CSV table of C-alpha atoms in Angstrom, one decimal:
chain,number,residue,atom,x,y,z
A,1,MET,CA,-15.3,24.3,30.8
A,2,LYS,CA,-14.9,26.8,27.9
A,3,GLU,CA,-18.6,27.2,27.6
A,4,LYS,CA,-18.8,27.9,31.3
A,5,LEU,CA,-16.1,30.5,31.2
A,6,ARG,CA,-17.7,32.2,28.1
A,7,SER,CA,-21.1,32.3,29.8
A,8,ILE,CA,-19.6,33.8,32.9
A,9,TYR,CA,-18.0,36.6,31.0
A,10,ASN,CA,-21.0,37.3,28.7
A,11,THR,CA,-23.4,37.8,31.7
A,12,LEU,CA,-21.2,40.6,33.3
A,13,ASP,CA,-21.7,44.3,32.7
A,14,GLN,CA,-18.9,46.8,32.6
A,15,ARG,CA,-18.7,47.4,36.4
A,16,GLU,CA,-18.8,43.7,37.1
A,17,LYS,CA,-16.0,43.0,34.6
A,18,PHE,CA,-13.8,45.5,36.5
A,19,VAL,CA,-14.5,43.7,39.8
A,20,LEU,CA,-13.8,40.4,38.1
A,21,ALA,CA,-10.5,41.8,36.7
A,22,LEU,CA,-9.5,43.0,40.1
A,23,TYR,CA,-10.1,39.6,41.6
A,24,ILE,CA,-8.4,37.7,38.8
A,25,SER,CA,-5.4,40.0,39.0
A,26,ILE,CA,-4.7,38.7,42.5
A,27,LEU,CA,-3.4,35.5,40.8
A,28,ILE,CA,-1.1,37.3,38.4
A,29,SER,CA,0.8,40.0,40.2
A,30,PRO,CA,1.1,41.9,43.5
A,31,VAL,CA,1.1,45.2,41.6
A,32,ILE,CA,-1.8,45.0,39.1
A,33,PRO,CA,-4.5,44.6,41.9
A,34,VAL,CA,-3.4,47.9,43.4
A,35,LEU,CA,-3.7,49.7,40.1
A,36,ILE,CA,-7.2,48.4,39.4
A,37,LEU,CA,-8.4,49.0,42.9
A,38,ALA,CA,-7.0,52.6,42.8
A,39,TRP,CA,-8.8,53.2,39.5
A,40,MET,CA,-12.1,51.9,41.0
A,41,GLY,CA,-11.6,54.2,43.9
A,42,ILE,CA,-11.1,57.2,41.7
A,43,GLN,CA,-14.1,56.3,39.6
A,44,SER,CA,-16.2,56.1,42.8
A,45,VAL,CA,-15.3,59.6,43.8
A,46,VAL,CA,-15.5,61.2,40.4
A,47,GLN,CA,-18.8,59.6,39.3
A,48,ARG,CA,-20.4,59.8,42.8
A,49,GLN,CA,-22.3,56.6,41.9
A,50,PHE,CA,-22.8,55.3,45.5
A,51,ASN,CA,-24.7,56.1,48.6
A,52,TRP,CA,-21.8,56.6,51.1
A,53,LYS,CA,-22.6,54.4,54.0
A,54,VAL,CA,-21.3,54.9,57.6
A,55,LYS,CA,-23.1,52.4,59.8
A,56,ALA,CA,-23.1,49.4,57.5
A,57,TRP,CA,-20.6,46.5,57.8
A,58,PRO,CA,-17.8,46.3,56.8
A,59,GLU,CA,-17.9,49.9,55.6
A,60,GLY,CA,-18.0,51.2,59.2
A,61,PHE,CA,-14.9,49.2,60.1
A,62,PHE,CA,-12.9,50.7,57.2
A,63,LEU,CA,-14.0,54.2,58.2
A,64,LEU,CA,-13.0,53.5,61.8
A,65,LEU,CA,-9.5,52.6,60.9
A,66,MET,CA,-9.2,55.7,58.7
A,67,ALA,CA,-10.3,57.9,61.6
A,68,ILE,CA,-7.9,56.1,64.0
A,69,SER,CA,-5.0,56.5,61.5
A,70,LEU,CA,-5.7,60.2,61.0
A,71,LEU,CA,-6.0,60.9,64.7
A,72,SER,CA,-2.9,58.9,65.5
A,73,TRP,CA,-0.8,60.8,63.0
A,74,VAL,CA,-2.1,64.2,64.1
A,75,LEU,CA,-1.0,63.5,67.7
A,76,GLU,CA,2.3,62.1,66.6
A,77,PRO,CA,3.3,63.2,63.0
A,78,VAL,CA,5.8,60.8,61.5
A,79,TYR,CA,7.2,60.9,58.0
A,80,TYR,CA,8.8,58.2,55.8
A,81,TYR,CA,11.2,59.6,53.2
A,82,GLY,CA,9.3,62.9,53.6
A,83,ILE,CA,5.9,61.4,53.1
A,84,PRO,CA,3.3,61.3,55.9
A,85,ILE,CA,2.9,57.7,56.9
A,86,VAL,CA,-0.8,58.2,57.5
A,87,LEU,CA,-1.3,58.3,53.7
A,88,ILE,CA,-0.8,54.6,53.3
A,89,PRO,CA,-3.4,53.3,55.8
A,90,MET,CA,-5.8,56.1,54.9
A,91,LEU,CA,-5.7,55.3,51.2
A,92,THR,CA,-5.7,51.6,51.7
A,93,PHE,CA,-8.9,51.5,53.9
A,94,PHE,CA,-10.6,54.2,51.7
A,95,LEU,CA,-10.1,51.9,48.7
A,96,TYR,CA,-11.4,48.9,50.6
A,97,TYR,CA,-14.4,51.1,51.6
A,98,THR,CA,-15.1,52.0,48.0
A,99,LEU,CA,-14.7,48.4,47.0
A,100,SER,CA,-17.4,47.4,49.5
A,101,LEU,CA,-19.8,50.0,48.1
A,102,TRP,CA,-18.9,48.9,44.5
A,103,VAL,CA,-19.5,45.2,45.2
A,104,LYS,CA,-22.8,45.8,47.1
A,105,SER,CA,-24.1,48.0,44.3
A,106,LEU,CA,-23.8,45.2,41.8
A,107,GLY,CA,-26.7,43.3,43.4
A,108,TRP,CA,-25.0,39.9,42.8
A,109,THR,CA,-27.0,36.8,43.5
A,110,TRP,CA,-25.3,33.8,45.1
A,111,ARG,CA,-25.1,32.1,41.6
A,112,GLN,CA,-23.1,35.0,40.2
A,113,ILE,CA,-20.7,34.9,43.2
A,114,GLN,CA,-20.4,31.1,42.6
A,115,ARG,CA,-19.4,31.7,38.9
A,116,VAL,CA,-16.8,34.3,39.9
A,117,TYR,CA,-15.2,32.0,42.4
A,118,LEU,CA,-15.2,29.0,40.1
A,119,LEU,CA,-13.5,31.1,37.4
A,120,PHE,CA,-11.0,32.3,40.0
A,121,TRP,CA,-10.4,28.7,41.0
A,122,LEU,CA,-9.7,27.6,37.5
A,123,LEU,CA,-7.3,30.5,36.7
A,124,GLY,CA,-5.5,29.7,40.0
A,125,LEU,CA,-3.7,26.9,38.2
A,126,TYR,CA,-1.5,29.7,36.7
A,127,PRO,CA,0.3,30.6,39.9
A,128,ALA,CA,0.3,26.9,40.9
A,129,VAL,CA,2.2,26.1,37.7
A,130,VAL,CA,4.5,29.0,38.3
A,131,ALA,CA,5.2,27.7,41.8
A,132,THR,CA,5.9,24.2,40.4
A,133,LEU,CA,8.3,25.6,37.8
A,134,GLN,CA,10.1,27.6,40.5
A,135,ARG,CA,10.4,24.4,42.6
A,136,LEU,CA,11.9,22.6,39.7
A,137,GLY,CA,14.4,25.4,39.2
A,138,TRP,CA,13.1,26.2,35.7
A,139,PHE,CA,11.9,29.7,36.5
A,140,PRO,CA,14.1,32.7,37.4
A,141,MET,CA,14.0,34.1,40.9
A,142,TYR,CA,16.1,37.2,40.3
A,143,LYS,CA,14.7,40.7,40.3
A,144,GLU,CA,13.7,42.3,37.0
A,145,PRO,CA,11.1,45.1,36.5
A,146,LEU,CA,9.1,43.1,34.0
A,147,LEU,CA,9.0,40.1,36.2
A,148,PHE,CA,7.8,42.3,39.0
A,149,ILE,CA,4.8,43.4,37.0
A,150,LEU,CA,4.0,39.9,36.0
A,151,GLY,CA,4.3,38.7,39.6
A,152,TYR,CA,7.6,36.8,39.5
A,153,TYR,CA,9.3,39.0,42.0
A,154,PRO,CA,10.3,37.9,45.5
A,155,LEU,CA,11.1,40.4,48.2
A,156,GLN,CA,14.7,39.2,48.0
A,157,ASN,CA,16.8,37.0,45.9
A,158,ILE,CA,16.4,33.5,47.4
A,159,SER,CA,17.2,29.9,46.5
A,160,HIS,CA,14.7,27.6,44.9
A,161,THR,CA,13.9,25.9,48.2
A,162,ARG,CA,10.8,27.9,49.0
A,163,VAL,CA,8.8,29.1,46.1
A,164,VAL,CA,7.0,32.5,45.9
A,165,ALA,CA,4.8,31.9,42.8
A,166,THR,CA,3.3,35.3,41.8
A,167,ALA,CA,3.4,36.8,45.3
A,168,LEU,CA,5.9,38.8,47.2
A,169,ASN,CA,7.1,36.0,49.4
A,170,SER,CA,6.4,32.4,50.2
A,171,ASN,CA,4.0,33.0,53.0
A,172,LEU,CA,1.8,35.1,50.8
A,173,ALA,CA,1.9,32.5,48.1
A,174,ALA,CA,0.9,29.9,50.7
A,175,ALA,CA,-2.1,32.0,51.7
A,176,MET,CA,-3.2,32.2,48.1
A,177,PHE,CA,-3.0,28.5,47.6
A,178,ILE,CA,-4.9,27.9,50.9
A,179,CYS,CA,-7.9,29.8,49.4
A,180,LEU,CA,-7.6,27.9,46.1
A,181,ALA,CA,-7.5,24.6,47.9
A,182,LEU,CA,-10.7,25.4,49.9
A,183,ILE,CA,-12.5,26.5,46.7
A,184,SER,CA,-11.5,23.2,45.2
A,185,ILE,CA,-13.5,21.4,47.8
A,186,TYR,CA,-16.5,23.6,47.1
A,187,ALA,CA,-16.1,23.0,43.3
A,188,ALA,CA,-16.0,19.2,43.8
A,189,TYR,CA,-19.5,19.5,45.4
A,190,VAL,CA,-21.2,22.0,43.0
A,191,LEU,CA,-19.9,20.6,39.7
A,192,THR,CA,-22.3,18.0,38.4
A,193,VAL,CA,-20.3,16.1,35.8
A,194,LYS,CA,-18.3,13.2,37.2
A,195,TRP,CA,-14.9,14.1,35.5
A,196,GLN,CA,-15.3,17.6,36.7
A,197,LYS,CA,-15.6,16.4,40.3
A,198,TRP,CA,-12.5,14.3,39.9
A,199,PHE,CA,-10.7,17.3,38.3
A,200,ALA,CA,-11.7,19.5,41.3
A,201,LEU,CA,-10.3,16.9,43.7
A,202,ALA,CA,-7.1,16.7,41.7
A,203,CYS,CA,-6.8,20.5,41.9
A,204,PHE,CA,-7.2,20.3,45.6
A,205,PHE,CA,-4.2,18.0,45.9
A,206,PHE,CA,-2.2,20.0,43.4
A,207,TYR,CA,-2.8,23.2,45.4
A,208,CYS,CA,-1.8,21.3,48.6
A,209,THR,CA,1.4,20.4,46.9
A,210,THR,CA,2.1,24.0,46.0
A,211,ILE,CA,1.5,24.9,49.7
A,212,TRP,CA,4.2,22.3,50.5
A,213,PHE,CA,6.5,24.0,47.9
A,214,THR,CA,6.2,27.3,49.8
A,215,GLY,CA,7.6,25.7,53.0
A,216,SER,CA,5.1,27.5,55.1
A,217,ARG,CA,4.1,25.6,58.3
A,218,GLY,CA,1.4,28.1,59.4
A,219,ALA,CA,-0.3,27.5,56.0
A,220,TRP,CA,-1.1,23.9,57.0
A,221,VAL,CA,-2.8,25.2,60.2
A,222,GLY,CA,-4.8,27.6,58.1
A,223,LEU,CA,-5.8,24.9,55.6
A,224,LEU,CA,-6.7,22.5,58.4
A,225,ILE,CA,-9.0,25.0,60.2
A,226,GLY,CA,-10.5,26.2,56.9
A,227,LEU,CA,-11.5,22.6,56.0
A,228,LEU,CA,-13.0,22.1,59.4
A,229,VAL,CA,-15.0,25.3,59.1
A,230,GLN,CA,-16.3,24.3,55.6
A,231,VAL,CA,-17.4,20.9,56.9
A,232,TRP,CA,-18.8,22.4,60.1
A,233,MET,CA,-20.9,24.8,58.0
A,234,THR,CA,-22.6,21.8,56.3
A,235,GLY,CA,-24.2,20.9,59.7
A,236,ASN,CA,-22.7,17.4,59.8
A,237,ARG,CA,-21.0,17.2,63.2
A,238,LYS,CA,-19.9,13.5,62.9
A,239,ARG,CA,-18.0,14.3,59.7
A,240,THR,CA,-16.5,17.4,61.3
A,241,VAL,CA,-15.2,15.4,64.2
A,242,GLY,CA,-13.8,12.6,62.0
A,243,LEU,CA,-12.1,15.1,59.7
A,244,PHE,CA,-10.7,17.0,62.6
A,245,LEU,CA,-9.1,13.9,64.2
A,246,SER,CA,-7.6,12.7,60.9
A,247,LEU,CA,-6.3,16.1,59.8
A,248,VAL,CA,-4.8,16.8,63.2
A,249,GLY,CA,-2.7,13.6,63.0
A,250,LEU,CA,-1.6,14.4,59.5
A,251,ALA,CA,-0.8,18.0,60.4
A,252,ALA,CA,1.2,17.0,63.4
A,253,LEU,CA,3.3,14.7,61.2
A,254,VAL,CA,3.9,17.4,58.6
A,255,TYR,CA,4.3,20.2,61.0
A,256,THR,CA,7.0,18.6,63.2
A,257,ASN,CA,9.0,16.6,60.6
A,258,ARG,CA,11.7,18.8,59.1
A,259,THR,CA,12.3,16.5,56.1
A,260,LEU,CA,8.6,16.9,55.0
A,261,ILE,CA,8.7,20.7,54.6
A,262,PRO,CA,11.2,22.3,52.2
A,263,ARG,CA,12.9,24.8,54.5
A,264,GLU,CA,16.2,25.0,56.3
A,265,GLU,CA,15.3,26.1,59.9
A,266,THR,CA,13.6,23.7,62.3
A,267,LEU,CA,10.2,24.2,63.9
A,268,PHE,CA,11.8,25.1,67.2
A,269,ALA,CA,14.1,27.6,65.7
A,270,THR,CA,11.2,29.3,63.9
A,271,ALA,CA,9.1,29.3,67.1
A,272,LYS,CA,12.0,30.9,69.0
A,273,VAL,CA,12.2,33.8,66.5
A,274,ARG,CA,8.4,34.2,66.4
A,275,ILE,CA,8.1,34.4,70.2
A,276,GLY,CA,10.8,37.0,70.3
A,277,VAL,CA,8.9,39.1,67.7
A,278,TRP,CA,5.6,38.7,69.6
A,279,GLN,CA,7.1,39.7,72.9
A,280,ASN,CA,8.6,42.9,71.4
A,281,SER,CA,5.5,43.7,69.4
A,282,PHE,CA,3.4,43.4,72.6
A,283,GLN,CA,5.7,45.8,74.3
A,284,ILE,CA,5.2,48.2,71.4
A,285,PHE,CA,1.5,47.8,71.8
A,286,LEU,CA,1.7,48.6,75.5
A,287,ASP,CA,3.6,51.8,74.7
A,288,HIS,CA,1.0,52.9,72.1
A,289,TRP,CA,-2.1,51.1,73.3
A,290,ALA,CA,-4.5,54.0,72.6
A,291,LEU,CA,-4.2,54.7,68.9
A,292,GLY,CA,-1.3,52.4,67.8
A,293,THR,CA,1.8,53.2,65.8
A,294,LEU,CA,0.5,52.9,62.2
A,295,PRO,CA,2.1,50.3,59.9
A,296,LEU,CA,5.4,52.0,58.8
A,297,ARG,CA,6.0,53.4,62.2
A,298,PHE,CA,5.8,50.0,63.7
A,299,GLY,CA,8.9,48.8,61.7
A,300,GLN,CA,10.8,51.9,62.8
A,301,LEU,CA,10.0,51.3,66.5
A,302,PHE,CA,10.8,47.6,66.3
A,303,TYR,CA,14.2,48.4,64.7
A,304,GLU,CA,15.0,50.9,67.5
A,305,ARG,CA,14.1,48.4,70.1
A,306,THR,CA,15.8,45.3,68.7
A,307,GLY,CA,18.0,46.3,65.8
A,308,ASP,CA,16.1,43.9,63.6
A,309,THR,CA,14.1,44.8,60.5
A,310,ILE,CA,10.5,43.6,61.0
A,311,ASN,CA,7.6,45.2,59.3
A,312,HIS,CA,4.8,43.7,61.3
A,313,ALA,CA,4.1,41.6,64.4
A,314,HIS,CA,3.8,38.3,62.5
A,315,ASN,CA,0.4,37.8,64.0
A,316,THR,CA,-2.7,39.4,62.5
A,317,PHE,CA,-4.5,40.3,65.8
A,318,LEU,CA,-1.3,41.5,67.4
A,319,SER,CA,-0.4,43.6,64.3
A,320,VAL,CA,-3.8,45.2,64.3
A,321,ALA,CA,-3.5,46.0,68.1
A,322,SER,CA,0.0,47.4,67.8
A,323,GLU,CA,-0.7,49.5,64.7
A,324,TYR,CA,-4.2,50.7,65.4
A,325,GLY,CA,-4.5,50.5,69.2
A,326,VAL,CA,-7.3,49.1,71.3
A,327,ALA,CA,-10.1,50.7,69.3
A,328,GLY,CA,-8.8,49.2,66.1
A,329,PHE,CA,-8.3,45.8,67.7
A,330,VAL,CA,-11.9,45.8,69.1
A,331,GLY,CA,-13.2,46.9,65.8
A,332,PHE,CA,-11.4,44.1,64.0
A,333,CYS,CA,-12.6,41.5,66.5
A,334,LEU,CA,-16.2,42.7,66.0
A,335,LEU,CA,-15.8,42.5,62.3
A,336,VAL,CA,-14.6,38.9,62.5
A,337,VAL,CA,-17.3,37.8,64.9
A,338,LEU,CA,-20.1,39.6,63.0
A,339,THR,CA,-18.9,38.2,59.7
A,340,ILE,CA,-19.0,34.6,60.9
A,341,SER,CA,-22.3,35.2,62.6
A,342,ARG,CA,-23.8,36.7,59.5
A,343,ALA,CA,-22.4,33.9,57.4
A,344,ARG,CA,-24.2,31.3,59.6
A,345,ARG,CA,-27.5,33.3,59.4
A,346,TRP,CA,-27.1,33.5,55.6
A,347,ARG,CA,-26.6,29.8,55.5
A,348,LYS,CA,-29.6,29.2,57.7
A,349,ASP,CA,-31.8,31.4,55.4
A,350,ALA,CA,-30.6,29.7,52.2
A,351,ILE,CA,-32.9,27.2,50.7
A,352,LEU,CA,-30.6,25.3,48.3
A,353,ARG,CA,-27.6,23.3,49.6
A,354,VAL,CA,-25.4,24.8,47.0
A,355,GLU,CA,-25.9,28.2,48.4
A,356,LYS,CA,-25.4,26.9,51.9
A,357,ARG,CA,-22.1,25.4,50.8
A,358,LEU,CA,-21.1,28.8,49.2
A,359,ALA,CA,-21.6,30.5,52.6
A,360,GLY,CA,-19.4,27.8,54.2
A,361,MET,CA,-16.7,28.2,51.6
A,362,LEU,CA,-16.5,32.0,52.0
A,363,THR,CA,-16.4,31.6,55.8
A,364,SER,CA,-13.7,29.0,55.5
A,365,VAL,CA,-11.5,31.4,53.4
A,366,VAL,CA,-11.9,34.1,56.0
A,367,VAL,CA,-11.1,31.8,59.0
A,368,ALA,CA,-8.3,30.1,57.1
A,369,LEU,CA,-6.5,33.4,56.4
A,370,LEU,CA,-7.0,34.4,60.0
A,371,SER,CA,-5.6,31.1,61.2
A,372,HIS,CA,-2.6,31.4,58.9
A,373,GLY,CA,-2.3,35.0,60.3
A,374,MET,CA,-1.6,33.6,63.8
A,375,TYR,CA,2.0,33.1,62.5
A,376,ASP,CA,2.2,35.9,59.9
A,377,HIS,CA,0.1,38.9,58.7
A,378,PRO,CA,-0.8,38.1,55.1
A,379,ILE,CA,-3.9,40.3,54.9
A,380,GLN,CA,-1.7,43.4,55.3
A,381,THR,CA,-0.7,43.2,51.7
A,382,PRO,CA,-3.2,44.2,49.0
A,383,GLN,CA,-2.9,40.9,47.2
A,384,ILE,CA,-4.0,38.7,50.1
A,385,GLY,CA,-6.0,41.5,51.8
A,386,LEU,CA,-8.3,41.6,48.8
A,387,LEU,CA,-8.9,37.8,49.1
A,388,PHE,CA,-9.8,38.3,52.7
A,389,PHE,CA,-11.9,41.5,52.5
A,390,PHE,CA,-13.6,40.4,49.3
A,391,SER,CA,-15.0,37.3,51.1
A,392,VAL,CA,-16.0,39.5,54.0
A,393,ILE,CA,-17.8,42.0,51.8
A,394,LEU,CA,-19.7,39.3,50.0
A,395,ILE,CA,-20.8,37.6,53.2
A,396,HIS,CA,-22.3,40.8,54.6
A,397,ASP,CA,-23.8,41.6,51.2
A,398,GLN,CA,-25.6,38.3,50.9
A,399,TYR,CA,-26.7,38.4,54.5
A,400,GLU,CA,-28.2,41.9,53.9
A,401,ARG,CA,-30.0,40.6,50.8
A,402,SER,CA,-31.4,37.5,52.6
A,403,ARG,CA,-32.8,39.6,55.5
A,404,PRO,CA,-33.8,43.0,54.0
A,405,HIS,CA,-36.9,43.4,56.1
A,406,LYS,CA,-35.1,42.7,59.4
A,407,LEU,CA,-32.3,45.2,58.6
A,408,SER,CA,-34.7,47.9,57.6
A,409,SER,CA,-36.6,47.5,60.8
């Protein structure tokens, strides 16, 4: 393992090391990824080292949301503590845009991507151990500036019932562990030594345990669908159906049994709250269907309507629709459909099974986070948003490299 880690690091140039540092920082803190991503964005502008693309995917999607945000704010200027709220989505999607240009300029092969994800998977044991210590009550949950930088900083002081690991809340921690669990299945396939395969399977069950520690019910849905997508992308239909039936039974048991998930409220109490949030969010969308409300404005409107403090619609698709209007919603749906379609074409063009499995793993991460997002909006935060969009960018990058002649024509 040490030799593998050393070989991974030694083969990277300076720009690749910054991308790797950005991706690894997701596991450590919700703050550090933002700082690294901002630095990469500044370097992209100062050095002018990229060809600024408009029509490519997903760059065109990021530019679309930037344009929608600017137009929405111009028509309805809103400030948050004296700061134009348009700055946050504009900067966020500009940084994602430069990240896409940066990653595509590296010219990574699928083997290099595999190495990065295996390293990410191994280092993922760090937040998993933190989550375990939090569950045992051996790790502090109170707010301190140093702990915030290191990742041990929940949004609010909470009991040890639901862990947050190195994320801002338990749902975001669950989203991180979903991705790590899915990568474990891929690692169990690609690693050749027998003990390494058993270690990968052990990591899968360990990450599943940490998902249980978070108390997130929606995370189990995301993991279930992610596993199905990963098996489906292998082309084995019988195995997909068998896994689906067995996992549905297990998920139904875990999802409905209050004693199996460490949280106080019942499933029906949670569903009642979520439905209320969705109904009010949909009304906000109807009132601002053209260009949306923008993220911070959504929370203000929701408070004016209900008196409750809710920052998003607790559903990824509904959040995009309410915050960026019909155009943003359509653009997001196109991005999802095109990403899955290109992942399948990349898998079809790949010769080696290992590369085909890599396409399946990246697709499973994207779909799992979207499935988890049916009950929350984890990709809104930079920490989980980077996990999602990094996978999306790599899928489009590998597709473009597998079909250069067709894209140029």
